[in-house]
Amino acid sequence: MSLTVIAECLAAPGYEDRLRTALEAMIEPSLEEPGCLAYRPYADPNDPARMVVVEQWSDAQALAAHFATAHFHHVRQVLDLVLAEPMTVRKLVAAPDA
């Protein structure tokens, strides 16, 4: 069962560009990972400090492998420095048919 991940980030004042750069740098290496079906950051047009990353993974194992990569560890270190608050991560699966 595929997983959709929504990660919400809020940059600390003055770190908006650094947040955007860090999240954009994750696109290519993430998409190259086995099991990564989609990976895209989005910016809030009304709040340049707020960004959301929408990801889709083939299964929980692919997501767990993503969390173990060098590029993920690097971005976590950057995010620890530039975020105003902890990142919110939601893991979602398709709702069952009614």
JSON list of N, CA, C and O in Angstrom, two decimals, residues 4-5 7 23-24 28 45 47 58 61-62 69-70 75 83 87-88:
[
{"chain": "A", "resi": 4, "resn": "THR", "atom": "N", "xyz": [1.36, 8.43, 1.26]},
{"chain": "A", "resi": 4, "resn": "THR", "atom": "CA", "xyz": [1.55, 9.83, 0.93]},
{"chain": "A", "resi": 4, "resn": "THR", "atom": "C", "xyz": [2.01, 10.52, 2.20]},
{"chain": "A", "resi": 4, "resn": "THR", "atom": "O", "xyz": [1.43, 10.32, 3.27]},
{"chain": "A", "resi": 5, "resn": "VAL", "atom": "N", "xyz": [3.07, 11.30, 2.07]},
{"chain": "A", "resi": 5, "resn": "VAL", "atom": "CA", "xyz": [3.63, 12.00, 3.22]},
{"chain": "A", "resi": 5, "resn": "VAL", "atom": "C", "xyz": [3.50, 13.50, 2.96]},
{"chain": "A", "resi": 5, "resn": "VAL", "atom": "O", "xyz": [3.82, 13.98, 1.88]},
{"chain": "A", "resi": 7, "resn": "ALA", "atom": "N", "xyz": [4.81, 16.93, 4.71]},
{"chain": "A", "resi": 7, "resn": "ALA", "atom": "CA", "xyz": [5.70, 17.52, 5.71]},
{"chain": "A", "resi": 7, "resn": "ALA", "atom": "C", "xyz": [5.55, 19.04, 5.64]},
{"chain": "A", "resi": 7, "resn": "ALA", "atom": "O", "xyz": [5.76, 19.63, 4.60]},
{"chain": "A", "resi": 23, "resn": "LEU", "atom": "N", "xyz": [15.00, 22.25, 0.76]},
{"chain": "A", "resi": 23, "resn": "LEU", "atom": "CA", "xyz": [13.94, 21.35, 0.30]},
{"chain": "A", "resi": 23, "resn": "LEU", "atom": "C", "xyz": [14.06, 21.06, -1.19]},
{"chain": "A", "resi": 23, "resn": "LEU", "atom": "O", "xyz": [13.82, 19.92, -1.62]},
{"chain": "A", "resi": 24, "resn": "GLU", "atom": "N", "xyz": [14.42, 22.06, -1.97]},
{"chain": "A", "resi": 24, "resn": "GLU", "atom": "CA", "xyz": [14.60, 21.82, -3.41]},
{"chain": "A", "resi": 24, "resn": "GLU", "atom": "C", "xyz": [15.77, 20.88, -3.69]},
{"chain": "A", "resi": 24, "resn": "GLU", "atom": "O", "xyz": [15.72, 20.10, -4.63]},
{"chain": "A", "resi": 28, "resn": "GLU", "atom": "N", "xyz": [15.80, 15.79, -6.42]},
{"chain": "A", "resi": 28, "resn": "GLU", "atom": "CA", "xyz": [16.47, 14.83, -7.32]},
{"chain": "A", "resi": 28, "resn": "GLU", "atom": "C", "xyz": [16.93, 13.57, -6.60]},
{"chain": "A", "resi": 28, "resn": "GLU", "atom": "O", "xyz": [16.62, 12.45, -7.06]},
{"chain": "A", "resi": 45, "resn": "PRO", "atom": "N", "xyz": [1.96, 30.92, -1.08]},
{"chain": "A", "resi": 45, "resn": "PRO", "atom": "CA", "xyz": [2.09, 32.23, -1.72]},
{"chain": "A", "resi": 45, "resn": "PRO", "atom": "C", "xyz": [1.76, 33.39, -0.78]},
{"chain": "A", "resi": 45, "resn": "PRO", "atom": "O", "xyz": [2.15, 34.53, -1.04]},
{"chain": "A", "resi": 47, "resn": "ASP", "atom": "N", "xyz": [2.57, 33.27, 2.59]},
{"chain": "A", "resi": 47, "resn": "ASP", "atom": "CA", "xyz": [3.51, 33.24, 3.71]},
{"chain": "A", "resi": 47, "resn": "ASP", "atom": "C", "xyz": [4.81, 32.60, 3.24]},
{"chain": "A", "resi": 47, "resn": "ASP", "atom": "O", "xyz": [4.93, 31.38, 3.23]},
{"chain": "A", "resi": 58, "resn": "SER", "atom": "N", "xyz": [6.16, 3.99, -2.32]},
{"chain": "A", "resi": 58, "resn": "SER", "atom": "CA", "xyz": [5.51, 2.72, -2.67]},
{"chain": "A", "resi": 58, "resn": "SER", "atom": "C", "xyz": [5.05, 1.95, -1.44]},
{"chain": "A", "resi": 58, "resn": "SER", "atom": "O", "xyz": [4.03, 1.27, -1.49]},
{"chain": "A", "resi": 61, "resn": "GLN", "atom": "N", "xyz": [8.48, 0.55, 3.84]},
{"chain": "A", "resi": 61, "resn": "GLN", "atom": "CA", "xyz": [9.91, 0.21, 3.78]},
{"chain": "A", "resi": 61, "resn": "GLN", "atom": "C", "xyz": [10.68, 1.22, 2.94]},
{"chain": "A", "resi": 61, "resn": "GLN", "atom": "O", "xyz": [11.81, 1.60, 3.29]},
{"chain": "A", "resi": 62, "resn": "ALA", "atom": "N", "xyz": [10.10, 1.67, 1.84]},
{"chain": "A", "resi": 62, "resn": "ALA", "atom": "CA", "xyz": [10.77, 2.68, 1.00]},
{"chain": "A", "resi": 62, "resn": "ALA", "atom": "C", "xyz": [10.92, 3.99, 1.76]},
{"chain": "A", "resi": 62, "resn": "ALA", "atom": "O", "xyz": [11.96, 4.64, 1.69]},
{"chain": "A", "resi": 69, "resn": "THR", "atom": "N", "xyz": [18.89, 7.76, 4.41]},
{"chain": "A", "resi": 69, "resn": "THR", "atom": "CA", "xyz": [19.84, 8.22, 3.40]},
{"chain": "A", "resi": 69, "resn": "THR", "atom": "C", "xyz": [20.69, 9.38, 3.91]},
{"chain": "A", "resi": 69, "resn": "THR", "atom": "O", "xyz": [20.29, 10.12, 4.82]},
{"chain": "A", "resi": 70, "resn": "ALA", "atom": "N", "xyz": [21.83, 9.56, 3.28]},
{"chain": "A", "resi": 70, "resn": "ALA", "atom": "CA", "xyz": [22.72, 10.67, 3.63]},
{"chain": "A", "resi": 70, "resn": "ALA", "atom": "C", "xyz": [22.07, 12.01, 3.33]},
{"chain": "A", "resi": 70, "resn": "ALA", "atom": "O", "xyz": [22.20, 12.96, 4.12]},
{"chain": "A", "resi": 75, "resn": "VAL", "atom": "N", "xyz": [19.62, 17.14, 5.28]},
{"chain": "A", "resi": 75, "resn": "VAL", "atom": "CA", "xyz": [18.54, 18.13, 5.33]},
{"chain": "A", "resi": 75, "resn": "VAL", "atom": "C", "xyz": [17.99, 18.25, 6.74]},
{"chain": "A", "resi": 75, "resn": "VAL", "atom": "O", "xyz": [17.61, 19.34, 7.16]},
{"chain": "A", "resi": 83, "resn": "LEU", "atom": "N", "xyz": [14.40, 26.10, 10.97]},
{"chain": "A", "resi": 83, "resn": "LEU", "atom": "CA", "xyz": [12.97, 26.07, 11.25]},
{"chain": "A", "resi": 83, "resn": "LEU", "atom": "C", "xyz": [12.61, 26.83, 12.53]},
{"chain": "A", "resi": 83, "resn": "LEU", "atom": "O", "xyz": [13.34, 26.79, 13.52]},
{"chain": "A", "resi": 87, "resn": "MET", "atom": "N", "xyz": [9.15, 20.41, 12.40]},
{"chain": "A", "resi": 87, "resn": "MET", "atom": "CA", "xyz": [8.41, 20.03, 11.20]},
{"chain": "A", "resi": 87, "resn": "MET", "atom": "C", "xyz": [7.28, 19.08, 11.59]},
{"chain": "A", "resi": 87, "resn": "MET", "atom": "O", "xyz": [7.46, 18.22, 12.44]},
{"chain": "A", "resi": 88, "resn": "THR", "atom": "N", "xyz": [6.13, 19.25, 10.95]},
{"chain": "A", "resi": 88, "resn": "THR", "atom": "CA", "xyz": [4.99, 18.35, 11.15]},
{"chain": "A", "resi": 88, "resn": "THR", "atom": "C", "xyz": [4.96, 17.38, 9.98]},
{"chain": "A", "resi": 88, "resn": "THR", "atom": "O", "xyz": [5.00, 17.81, 8.83]}
]
